[in-house]
Amino acid sequence: MANYGYNGGYQTTTYGAQGGAEGGGFMGGSQQGSQDSPGGNKTYGKETLRPVTIRQIIDAQQPHPDADFKIDGAEVTQLTFIGQINQLSSQATNTTYKLDDGTGLIEVKQWVDSDADPDAANNLPKEGEYLRVWGRLKAFNNKRHVAAHMLRPVKDFNEVSYHLLEATAVHLYFVRGPPETIGANGAVKSEGGGLFVDQNGGGAATTGSSRALSLRISPTARKVYEFLKNSPQNNEGLHVHNIAQGLQLPASEIFKAGDELLAEGAIYTTIDDETWAMLEM
């Protein structure tokens, strides 16, 4: 698998996901041209290619209309994903595919290349088939779509599983930091600096059964997590009202913090929905 570094080094796969640079696909289309906005050169020199799911595309954040999209706090310029064709619409200037990968739906637009072989242009994929897409995420009138640089039909369905594993690995890299390795003396060591900072501005190290929380976690949720980590408890964990009393915070805020931590996978419910325990790592 690729070396998922901070400098855009997460762009190679064994299934030809080299940003559409290779010639083995079909309907290569225009790499830049009308598919990119006038400000498309703002990322020149820091191009990345990231494997993603459609849910990540839908949830991607854009600070302002001219900014690059961000996934897991990291800028993405080009992305690749696999989806099943749910619907397609062919027009004079472009073909629009609605793809589904089990996590969501997204439209993919490929502009017609006037210099392309007419026979190849007429040989369009059919509904129900799987496509690998390389392209850029765009937004127009508050609706998102992917402007495709290249589309290729999926022939080996192991590629679908491979892609989901690769997208998961990259996601975990950005939200939890580099994977740990075993040193020569048997000690666990990190491959690089952490991606997270704690509330005091220092690096968030994991000790014992604790874990580093992502930057999206609110201060209140961090307090709840630390309270659970440091409070004596049995296997049943702690009730929401005990946490609220210990932190001297309203129960409503504790519930909101709990929702964040549950979504993060940092805690889990035990005997009921209002009793939580830490998920040991």
PDB file of C-alpha atoms in Angstrom:
ATOM      1  CA  MET A   1       0.000   0.000   0.000  1.00  0.00           C
ATOM      2  CA  ALA A   2       1.111   3.582  -0.453  1.00  0.00           C
ATOM      3  CA  ASN A   3       3.159   5.606   2.007  1.00  0.00           C
ATOM      4  CA  TYR A   4       0.563   8.017   3.364  1.00  0.00           C
ATOM      5  CA  GLY A   5       2.761  11.017   4.048  1.00  0.00           C
ATOM      6  CA  TYR A   6       1.852  14.619   4.736  1.00  0.00           C
ATOM      7  CA  ASN A   7       3.202  15.850   1.407  1.00  0.00           C
ATOM      8  CA  GLY A   8       0.629  14.272  -0.848  1.00  0.00           C
ATOM      9  CA  GLY A   9       2.374  10.919  -1.004  1.00  0.00           C
ATOM     10  CA  TYR A  10      -0.829   8.891  -0.864  1.00  0.00           C
ATOM     11  CA  GLN A  11      -1.440   8.550  -4.560  1.00  0.00           C
ATOM     12  CA  THR A  12      -0.508   5.072  -5.767  1.00  0.00           C
ATOM     13  CA  THR A  13      -2.483   1.857  -5.877  1.00  0.00           C
ATOM     14  CA  THR A  14      -1.905  -1.491  -7.509  1.00  0.00           C
ATOM     15  CA  TYR A  15      -5.013  -1.015  -9.635  1.00  0.00           C
ATOM     16  CA  GLY A  16      -3.669   1.800 -11.794  1.00  0.00           C
ATOM     17  CA  ALA A  17      -4.937   4.683  -9.628  1.00  0.00           C
ATOM     18  CA  GLN A  18      -2.217   7.052 -10.734  1.00  0.00           C
ATOM     19  CA  GLY A  19      -4.477  10.027 -11.304  1.00  0.00           C
ATOM     20  CA  GLY A  20      -5.484   8.902 -14.745  1.00  0.00           C
ATOM     21  CA  ALA A  21      -1.949   9.332 -16.014  1.00  0.00           C
ATOM     22  CA  GLU A  22      -1.761   5.847 -17.451  1.00  0.00           C
ATOM     23  CA  GLY A  23      -3.293   4.993 -20.789  1.00  0.00           C
ATOM     24  CA  GLY A  24      -5.194   1.834 -19.912  1.00  0.00           C
ATOM     25  CA  GLY A  25      -8.601   3.355 -19.206  1.00  0.00           C
ATOM     26  CA  PHE A  26     -11.412   4.471 -21.452  1.00  0.00           C
ATOM     27  CA  MET A  27     -12.705   7.941 -22.274  1.00  0.00           C
ATOM     28  CA  GLY A  28      -9.813   9.817 -20.723  1.00  0.00           C
ATOM     29  CA  GLY A  29     -11.447  13.193 -21.263  1.00  0.00           C
ATOM     30  CA  SER A  30      -9.877  16.562 -20.594  1.00  0.00           C
ATOM     31  CA  GLN A  31      -7.513  16.668 -17.641  1.00  0.00           C
ATOM     32  CA  GLN A  32      -8.024  20.339 -16.925  1.00  0.00           C
ATOM     33  CA  GLY A  33      -9.814  22.634 -19.352  1.00  0.00           C
ATOM     34  CA  SER A  34     -13.449  23.404 -18.662  1.00  0.00           C
ATOM     35  CA  GLN A  35     -13.710  20.914 -15.814  1.00  0.00           C
ATOM     36  CA  ASP A  36     -11.705  23.133 -13.502  1.00  0.00           C
ATOM     37  CA  SER A  37     -12.675  26.514 -12.179  1.00  0.00           C
ATOM     38  CA  PRO A  38     -10.640  29.618 -13.064  1.00  0.00           C
ATOM     39  CA  GLY A  39      -8.912  29.294  -9.704  1.00  0.00           C
ATOM     40  CA  GLY A  40      -7.876  25.708 -10.426  1.00  0.00           C
ATOM     41  CA  ASN A  41      -4.166  26.555 -10.478  1.00  0.00           C
ATOM     42  CA  LYS A  42      -4.159  27.556  -6.827  1.00  0.00           C
ATOM     43  CA  THR A  43      -3.102  24.035  -5.856  1.00  0.00           C
ATOM     44  CA  TYR A  44      -0.315  23.737  -8.420  1.00  0.00           C
ATOM     45  CA  GLY A  45       2.671  22.011  -6.864  1.00  0.00           C
ATOM     46  CA  LYS A  46       0.685  20.280  -4.117  1.00  0.00           C
ATOM     47  CA  GLU A  47      -1.507  17.960  -6.113  1.00  0.00           C
ATOM     48  CA  THR A  48      -2.730  14.901  -4.243  1.00  0.00           C
ATOM     49  CA  LEU A  49      -4.760  11.861  -5.189  1.00  0.00           C
ATOM     50  CA  ARG A  50      -6.782  10.400  -2.348  1.00  0.00           C
ATOM     51  CA  PRO A  51      -8.907   7.235  -2.244  1.00  0.00           C
ATOM     52  CA  VAL A  52     -12.281   8.051  -0.680  1.00  0.00           C
ATOM     53  CA  THR A  53     -15.826   6.826  -0.217  1.00  0.00           C
ATOM     54  CA  ILE A  54     -18.821   8.768  -1.476  1.00  0.00           C
ATOM     55  CA  ARG A  55     -19.835   9.543   2.119  1.00  0.00           C
ATOM     56  CA  GLN A  56     -16.495  11.289   2.603  1.00  0.00           C
ATOM     57  CA  ILE A  57     -17.128  13.310  -0.562  1.00  0.00           C
ATOM     58  CA  ILE A  58     -20.558  14.368   0.701  1.00  0.00           C
ATOM     59  CA  ASP A  59     -19.161  15.291   4.129  1.00  0.00           C
ATOM     60  CA  ALA A  60     -16.088  17.129   2.775  1.00  0.00           C
ATOM     61  CA  GLN A  61     -15.706  20.648   4.142  1.00  0.00           C
ATOM     62  CA  GLN A  62     -15.054  23.779   2.097  1.00  0.00           C
ATOM     63  CA  PRO A  63     -14.164  26.874   4.177  1.00  0.00           C
ATOM     64  CA  HIS A  64     -15.224  29.249   1.381  1.00  0.00           C
ATOM     65  CA  PRO A  65     -16.311  28.840  -2.264  1.00  0.00           C
ATOM     66  CA  ASP A  66     -12.799  29.343  -3.690  1.00  0.00           C
ATOM     67  CA  ALA A  67     -11.072  27.054  -1.197  1.00  0.00           C
ATOM     68  CA  ASP A  68     -10.025  23.456  -1.693  1.00  0.00           C
ATOM     69  CA  PHE A  69     -12.219  20.847  -0.098  1.00  0.00           C
ATOM     70  CA  LYS A  70     -10.957  19.151   3.038  1.00  0.00           C
ATOM     71  CA  ILE A  71     -11.496  15.603   4.234  1.00  0.00           C
ATOM     72  CA  ASP A  72     -10.366  14.708   7.755  1.00  0.00           C
ATOM     73  CA  GLY A  73      -8.833  18.189   7.954  1.00  0.00           C
ATOM     74  CA  ALA A  74      -6.533  17.601   4.959  1.00  0.00           C
ATOM     75  CA  GLU A  75      -6.882  19.349   1.611  1.00  0.00           C
ATOM     76  CA  VAL A  76      -7.836  17.149  -1.330  1.00  0.00           C
ATOM     77  CA  THR A  77      -7.317  18.150  -4.940  1.00  0.00           C
ATOM     78  CA  GLN A  78      -7.908  14.935  -6.887  1.00  0.00           C
ATOM     79  CA  LEU A  79      -9.738  11.878  -5.607  1.00  0.00           C
ATOM     80  CA  THR A  80     -10.567   8.356  -6.691  1.00  0.00           C
ATOM     81  CA  PHE A  81     -13.434   6.063  -5.756  1.00  0.00           C
ATOM     82  CA  ILE A  82     -15.496   3.154  -7.032  1.00  0.00           C
ATOM     83  CA  GLY A  83     -19.264   3.071  -7.406  1.00  0.00           C
ATOM     84  CA  GLN A  84     -22.071   1.230  -9.144  1.00  0.00           C
ATOM     85  CA  ILE A  85     -23.923   3.106 -11.865  1.00  0.00           C
ATOM     86  CA  ASN A  86     -27.369   3.909 -10.503  1.00  0.00           C
ATOM     87  CA  GLN A  87     -28.371   6.177 -13.379  1.00  0.00           C
ATOM     88  CA  LEU A  88     -26.752   7.777 -16.399  1.00  0.00           C
ATOM     89  CA  SER A  89     -27.696  10.649 -18.668  1.00  0.00           C
ATOM     90  CA  SER A  90     -25.933  11.415 -21.942  1.00  0.00           C
ATOM     91  CA  GLN A  91     -26.005  14.932 -23.413  1.00  0.00           C
ATOM     92  CA  ALA A  92     -24.225  16.700 -26.238  1.00  0.00           C
ATOM     93  CA  THR A  93     -21.503  18.165 -24.014  1.00  0.00           C
ATOM     94  CA  ASN A  94     -21.215  15.676 -21.164  1.00  0.00           C
ATOM     95  CA  THR A  95     -22.320  12.378 -19.697  1.00  0.00           C
ATOM     96  CA  THR A  96     -23.584  12.334 -16.117  1.00  0.00           C
ATOM     97  CA  TYR A  97     -23.372   9.194 -14.001  1.00  0.00           C
ATOM     98  CA  LYS A  98     -25.043   8.799 -10.614  1.00  0.00           C
ATOM     99  CA  LEU A  99     -22.851   6.393  -8.650  1.00  0.00           C
ATOM    100  CA  ASP A 100     -23.558   4.467  -5.446  1.00  0.00           C
ATOM    101  CA  ASP A 101     -20.876   2.772  -3.340  1.00  0.00           C
ATOM    102  CA  GLY A 102     -23.081   1.770  -0.413  1.00  0.00           C
ATOM    103  CA  THR A 103     -22.194   4.891   1.608  1.00  0.00           C
ATOM    104  CA  GLY A 104     -24.001   7.475  -0.532  1.00  0.00           C
ATOM    105  CA  LEU A 105     -24.814   8.784  -4.014  1.00  0.00           C
ATOM    106  CA  ILE A 106     -22.848  11.318  -6.055  1.00  0.00           C
ATOM    107  CA  GLU A 107     -23.046  12.622  -9.620  1.00  0.00           C
ATOM    108  CA  VAL A 108     -20.008  12.240 -11.834  1.00  0.00           C
ATOM    109  CA  LYS A 109     -19.749  14.396 -14.951  1.00  0.00           C
ATOM    110  CA  GLN A 110     -17.461  13.616 -17.842  1.00  0.00           C
ATOM    111  CA  TRP A 111     -17.185  16.210 -20.573  1.00  0.00           C
ATOM    112  CA  VAL A 112     -17.206  15.044 -24.168  1.00  0.00           C
ATOM    113  CA  ASP A 113     -13.810  15.172 -25.867  1.00  0.00           C
ATOM    114  CA  SER A 114     -14.375  16.323 -29.455  1.00  0.00           C
ATOM    115  CA  ASP A 115     -11.078  14.695 -30.503  1.00  0.00           C
ATOM    116  CA  ALA A 116     -11.973  11.310 -29.040  1.00  0.00           C
ATOM    117  CA  ASP A 117     -12.705   8.248 -31.148  1.00  0.00           C
ATOM    118  CA  PRO A 118     -16.475   8.318 -31.919  1.00  0.00           C
ATOM    119  CA  ASP A 119     -16.718   4.537 -31.489  1.00  0.00           C
ATOM    120  CA  ALA A 120     -15.197   4.772 -28.009  1.00  0.00           C
ATOM    121  CA  ALA A 121     -17.549   7.617 -27.104  1.00  0.00           C
ATOM    122  CA  ASN A 122     -20.557   5.516 -28.080  1.00  0.00           C
ATOM    123  CA  ASN A 123     -19.350   2.544 -26.054  1.00  0.00           C
ATOM    124  CA  LEU A 124     -20.733   3.846 -22.757  1.00  0.00           C
ATOM    125  CA  PRO A 125     -21.012   1.688 -19.627  1.00  0.00           C
ATOM    126  CA  LYS A 126     -24.453   0.500 -18.574  1.00  0.00           C
ATOM    127  CA  GLU A 127     -26.520   0.868 -15.432  1.00  0.00           C
ATOM    128  CA  GLY A 128     -25.545  -1.663 -12.797  1.00  0.00           C
ATOM    129  CA  GLU A 129     -21.890  -1.776 -13.840  1.00  0.00           C
ATOM    130  CA  TYR A 130     -19.077  -0.600 -11.551  1.00  0.00           C
ATOM    131  CA  LEU A 131     -16.745   2.274 -12.425  1.00  0.00           C
ATOM    132  CA  ARG A 132     -13.527   3.563 -10.950  1.00  0.00           C
ATOM    133  CA  VAL A 133     -13.438   7.342 -11.095  1.00  0.00           C
ATOM    134  CA  TRP A 134     -10.546   9.775 -10.989  1.00  0.00           C
ATOM    135  CA  GLY A 135     -11.460  13.447 -10.788  1.00  0.00           C
ATOM    136  CA  ARG A 136     -11.998  16.604  -8.768  1.00  0.00           C
ATOM    137  CA  LEU A 137     -14.784  17.522  -6.400  1.00  0.00           C
ATOM    138  CA  LYS A 138     -16.791  20.520  -7.599  1.00  0.00           C
ATOM    139  CA  ALA A 139     -19.732  22.510  -6.254  1.00  0.00           C
ATOM    140  CA  PHE A 140     -22.242  24.434  -8.355  1.00  0.00           C
ATOM    141  CA  ASN A 141     -25.363  26.068  -6.912  1.00  0.00           C
ATOM    142  CA  ASN A 142     -24.692  24.298  -3.600  1.00  0.00           C
ATOM    143  CA  LYS A 143     -24.784  20.903  -5.325  1.00  0.00           C
ATOM    144  CA  ARG A 144     -21.678  18.760  -5.447  1.00  0.00           C
ATOM    145  CA  HIS A 145     -20.426  16.599  -8.272  1.00  0.00           C
ATOM    146  CA  VAL A 146     -17.165  15.041  -9.356  1.00  0.00           C
ATOM    147  CA  ALA A 147     -15.640  16.275 -12.617  1.00  0.00           C
ATOM    148  CA  ALA A 148     -14.067  13.117 -13.991  1.00  0.00           C
ATOM    149  CA  HIS A 149     -10.609  13.111 -15.557  1.00  0.00           C
ATOM    150  CA  MET A 150     -10.884   9.422 -16.294  1.00  0.00           C
ATOM    151  CA  LEU A 151     -13.350   6.557 -15.923  1.00  0.00           C
ATOM    152  CA  ARG A 152     -12.561   2.868 -16.084  1.00  0.00           C
ATOM    153  CA  PRO A 153     -14.901  -0.117 -15.753  1.00  0.00           C
ATOM    154  CA  VAL A 154     -14.142  -2.472 -12.854  1.00  0.00           C
ATOM    155  CA  LYS A 155     -13.429  -5.971 -14.142  1.00  0.00           C
ATOM    156  CA  ASP A 156     -11.906  -7.518 -11.017  1.00  0.00           C
ATOM    157  CA  PHE A 157     -14.266  -7.142  -8.071  1.00  0.00           C
ATOM    158  CA  ASN A 158     -11.385  -7.597  -5.645  1.00  0.00           C
ATOM    159  CA  GLU A 159     -10.644  -4.004  -6.616  1.00  0.00           C
ATOM    160  CA  VAL A 160     -13.813  -2.883  -4.807  1.00  0.00           C
ATOM    161  CA  SER A 161     -12.666  -4.464  -1.532  1.00  0.00           C
ATOM    162  CA  TYR A 162      -9.127  -3.219  -2.048  1.00  0.00           C
ATOM    163  CA  HIS A 163     -10.319   0.328  -2.585  1.00  0.00           C
ATOM    164  CA  LEU A 164     -12.453   0.341   0.573  1.00  0.00           C
ATOM    165  CA  LEU A 165      -9.503  -0.955   2.600  1.00  0.00           C
ATOM    166  CA  GLU A 166      -7.200   1.679   1.137  1.00  0.00           C
ATOM    167  CA  ALA A 167      -9.720   4.480   1.789  1.00  0.00           C
ATOM    168  CA  THR A 168     -10.043   3.246   5.377  1.00  0.00           C
ATOM    169  CA  ALA A 169      -6.261   3.165   5.856  1.00  0.00           C
ATOM    170  CA  VAL A 170      -5.865   6.745   4.622  1.00  0.00           C
ATOM    171  CA  HIS A 171      -8.795   7.935   6.774  1.00  0.00           C
ATOM    172  CA  LEU A 172      -7.277   6.332   9.891  1.00  0.00           C
ATOM    173  CA  TYR A 173      -3.912   7.897   9.096  1.00  0.00           C
ATOM    174  CA  PHE A 174      -5.387  11.379   9.162  1.00  0.00           C
ATOM    175  CA  VAL A 175      -7.671  10.956  12.190  1.00  0.00           C
ATOM    176  CA  ARG A 176      -5.378   8.805  14.379  1.00  0.00           C
ATOM    177  CA  GLY A 177      -1.884   9.443  13.087  1.00  0.00           C
ATOM    178  CA  PRO A 178       0.708   7.086  11.565  1.00  0.00           C
ATOM    179  CA  PRO A 179       0.549   3.398  12.476  1.00  0.00           C
ATOM    180  CA  GLU A 180       2.858   2.238  15.217  1.00  0.00           C
ATOM    181  CA  THR A 181       5.726  -0.137  14.558  1.00  0.00           C
ATOM    182  CA  ILE A 182       7.716  -2.475  16.770  1.00  0.00           C
ATOM    183  CA  GLY A 183      11.279  -1.332  17.439  1.00  0.00           C
ATOM    184  CA  ALA A 184      14.376  -3.537  17.622  1.00  0.00           C
ATOM    185  CA  ASN A 185      14.065  -3.810  21.404  1.00  0.00           C
ATOM    186  CA  GLY A 186      10.396  -4.829  21.188  1.00  0.00           C
ATOM    187  CA  ALA A 187       9.119  -1.394  22.236  1.00  0.00           C
ATOM    188  CA  VAL A 188       6.280   0.233  20.367  1.00  0.00           C
ATOM    189  CA  LYS A 189       7.274   3.394  18.547  1.00  0.00           C
ATOM    190  CA  SER A 190       5.493   5.806  16.238  1.00  0.00           C
ATOM    191  CA  GLU A 191       6.494   6.286  12.610  1.00  0.00           C
ATOM    192  CA  GLY A 192       6.128  10.060  12.800  1.00  0.00           C
ATOM    193  CA  GLY A 193       4.645  13.050  14.590  1.00  0.00           C
ATOM    194  CA  GLY A 194       1.043  12.903  15.693  1.00  0.00           C
ATOM    195  CA  LEU A 195      -1.753  14.658  13.829  1.00  0.00           C
ATOM    196  CA  PHE A 196      -3.467  15.849  16.974  1.00  0.00           C
ATOM    197  CA  VAL A 197      -2.878  18.447  19.658  1.00  0.00           C
ATOM    198  CA  ASP A 198      -4.352  18.385  23.100  1.00  0.00           C
ATOM    199  CA  GLN A 199      -6.136  21.299  24.765  1.00  0.00           C
ATOM    200  CA  ASN A 200      -2.843  22.670  26.077  1.00  0.00           C
ATOM    201  CA  GLY A 201      -1.283  22.726  22.624  1.00  0.00           C
ATOM    202  CA  GLY A 202       1.006  19.739  23.105  1.00  0.00           C
ATOM    203  CA  GLY A 203       1.127  16.501  21.210  1.00  0.00           C
ATOM    204  CA  ALA A 204      -1.608  14.064  22.079  1.00  0.00           C
ATOM    205  CA  ALA A 205       0.129  10.876  23.082  1.00  0.00           C
ATOM    206  CA  THR A 206      -1.680   7.663  23.769  1.00  0.00           C
ATOM    207  CA  THR A 207      -0.869   5.852  26.980  1.00  0.00           C
ATOM    208  CA  GLY A 208      -2.417   2.734  28.395  1.00  0.00           C
ATOM    209  CA  SER A 209      -5.913   2.260  27.059  1.00  0.00           C
ATOM    210  CA  SER A 210      -6.419   5.907  26.027  1.00  0.00           C
ATOM    211  CA  ARG A 211      -6.424   7.145  22.457  1.00  0.00           C
ATOM    212  CA  ALA A 212      -5.931  10.356  20.521  1.00  0.00           C
ATOM    213  CA  LEU A 213      -9.191  12.082  19.671  1.00  0.00           C
ATOM    214  CA  SER A 214      -9.653  13.799  16.325  1.00  0.00           C
ATOM    215  CA  LEU A 215      -9.583  17.571  16.013  1.00  0.00           C
ATOM    216  CA  ARG A 216     -13.335  17.625  15.358  1.00  0.00           C
ATOM    217  CA  ILE A 217     -14.100  16.606  18.948  1.00  0.00           C
ATOM    218  CA  SER A 218     -15.447  19.503  21.048  1.00  0.00           C
ATOM    219  CA  PRO A 219     -13.845  20.599  24.358  1.00  0.00           C
ATOM    220  CA  THR A 220     -16.857  19.293  26.300  1.00  0.00           C
ATOM    221  CA  ALA A 221     -16.547  15.883  24.668  1.00  0.00           C
ATOM    222  CA  ARG A 222     -12.855  15.822  25.569  1.00  0.00           C
ATOM    223  CA  LYS A 223     -13.734  16.572  29.199  1.00  0.00           C
ATOM    224  CA  VAL A 224     -16.226  13.712  29.214  1.00  0.00           C
ATOM    225  CA  TYR A 225     -13.653  11.371  27.707  1.00  0.00           C
ATOM    226  CA  GLU A 226     -10.996  12.344  30.269  1.00  0.00           C
ATOM    227  CA  PHE A 227     -13.548  11.968  33.084  1.00  0.00           C
ATOM    228  CA  LEU A 228     -14.392   8.449  31.932  1.00  0.00           C
ATOM    229  CA  LYS A 229     -10.712   7.613  31.587  1.00  0.00           C
ATOM    230  CA  ASN A 230      -9.749   8.822  35.067  1.00  0.00           C
ATOM    231  CA  SER A 231     -12.831   7.841  37.086  1.00  0.00           C
ATOM    232  CA  PRO A 232     -12.948   4.509  38.938  1.00  0.00           C
ATOM    233  CA  GLN A 233     -15.714   2.350  37.481  1.00  0.00           C
ATOM    234  CA  ASN A 234     -16.812  -1.218  36.919  1.00  0.00           C
ATOM    235  CA  ASN A 235     -17.509  -2.975  33.635  1.00  0.00           C
ATOM    236  CA  GLU A 236     -20.853  -1.184  33.363  1.00  0.00           C
ATOM    237  CA  GLY A 237     -19.180   2.221  32.991  1.00  0.00           C
ATOM    238  CA  LEU A 238     -20.716   5.481  34.215  1.00  0.00           C
ATOM    239  CA  HIS A 239     -24.217   6.893  33.896  1.00  0.00           C
ATOM    240  CA  VAL A 240     -24.766  10.242  32.165  1.00  0.00           C
ATOM    241  CA  HIS A 241     -26.022  11.846  35.391  1.00  0.00           C
ATOM    242  CA  ASN A 242     -22.898  10.747  37.282  1.00  0.00           C
ATOM    243  CA  ILE A 243     -20.738  12.316  34.582  1.00  0.00           C
ATOM    244  CA  ALA A 244     -22.807  15.528  34.626  1.00  0.00           C
ATOM    245  CA  GLN A 245     -22.516  15.713  38.405  1.00  0.00           C
ATOM    246  CA  GLY A 246     -18.792  15.092  38.359  1.00  0.00           C
ATOM    247  CA  LEU A 247     -18.133  17.712  35.679  1.00  0.00           C
ATOM    248  CA  GLN A 248     -20.805  20.104  36.989  1.00  0.00           C
ATOM    249  CA  LEU A 249     -22.316  20.416  33.518  1.00  0.00           C
ATOM    250  CA  PRO A 250     -25.932  20.141  32.327  1.00  0.00           C
ATOM    251  CA  ALA A 251     -26.992  16.650  31.296  1.00  0.00           C
ATOM    252  CA  SER A 252     -27.983  17.991  27.855  1.00  0.00           C
ATOM    253  CA  GLU A 253     -24.359  18.959  27.155  1.00  0.00           C
ATOM    254  CA  ILE A 254     -23.150  15.562  28.331  1.00  0.00           C
ATOM    255  CA  PHE A 255     -25.562  13.850  25.935  1.00  0.00           C
ATOM    256  CA  LYS A 256     -24.246  15.959  23.017  1.00  0.00           C
ATOM    257  CA  ALA A 257     -20.665  15.150  24.003  1.00  0.00           C
ATOM    258  CA  GLY A 258     -21.568  11.484  24.245  1.00  0.00           C
ATOM    259  CA  ASP A 259     -22.982  11.510  20.723  1.00  0.00           C
ATOM    260  CA  GLU A 260     -19.651  12.851  19.446  1.00  0.00           C
ATOM    261  CA  LEU A 261     -17.637  10.216  21.301  1.00  0.00           C
ATOM    262  CA  LEU A 262     -19.950   7.408  20.215  1.00  0.00           C
ATOM    263  CA  ALA A 263     -19.618   8.494  16.582  1.00  0.00           C
ATOM    264  CA  GLU A 264     -15.847   8.682  17.058  1.00  0.00           C
ATOM    265  CA  GLY A 265     -15.797   5.125  18.395  1.00  0.00           C
ATOM    266  CA  ALA A 266     -14.121   6.295  21.616  1.00  0.00           C
ATOM    267  CA  ILE A 267     -16.874   5.063  23.971  1.00  0.00           C
ATOM    268  CA  TYR A 268     -19.741   2.575  23.846  1.00  0.00           C
ATOM    269  CA  THR A 269     -23.056   2.058  25.612  1.00  0.00           C
ATOM    270  CA  THR A 270     -23.316  -0.731  28.168  1.00  0.00           C
ATOM    271  CA  ILE A 271     -26.476  -1.617  30.139  1.00  0.00           C
ATOM    272  CA  ASP A 272     -28.521   1.161  28.519  1.00  0.00           C
ATOM    273  CA  ASP A 273     -28.141   4.150  26.192  1.00  0.00           C
ATOM    274  CA  GLU A 274     -27.283   6.462  29.101  1.00  0.00           C
ATOM    275  CA  THR A 275     -24.431   4.411  30.560  1.00  0.00           C
ATOM    276  CA  TRP A 276     -21.079   4.651  28.831  1.00  0.00           C
ATOM    277  CA  ALA A 277     -17.662   3.060  29.053  1.00  0.00           C
ATOM    278  CA  MET A 278     -14.387   3.722  27.276  1.00  0.00           C
ATOM    279  CA  LEU A 279     -13.494   1.560  24.320  1.00  0.00           C
ATOM    280  CA  GLU A 280     -10.084   0.137  25.206  1.00  0.00           C
ATOM    281  CA  MET A 281      -7.460   0.232  22.480  1.00  0.00           C
TER     282      MET A 281
END
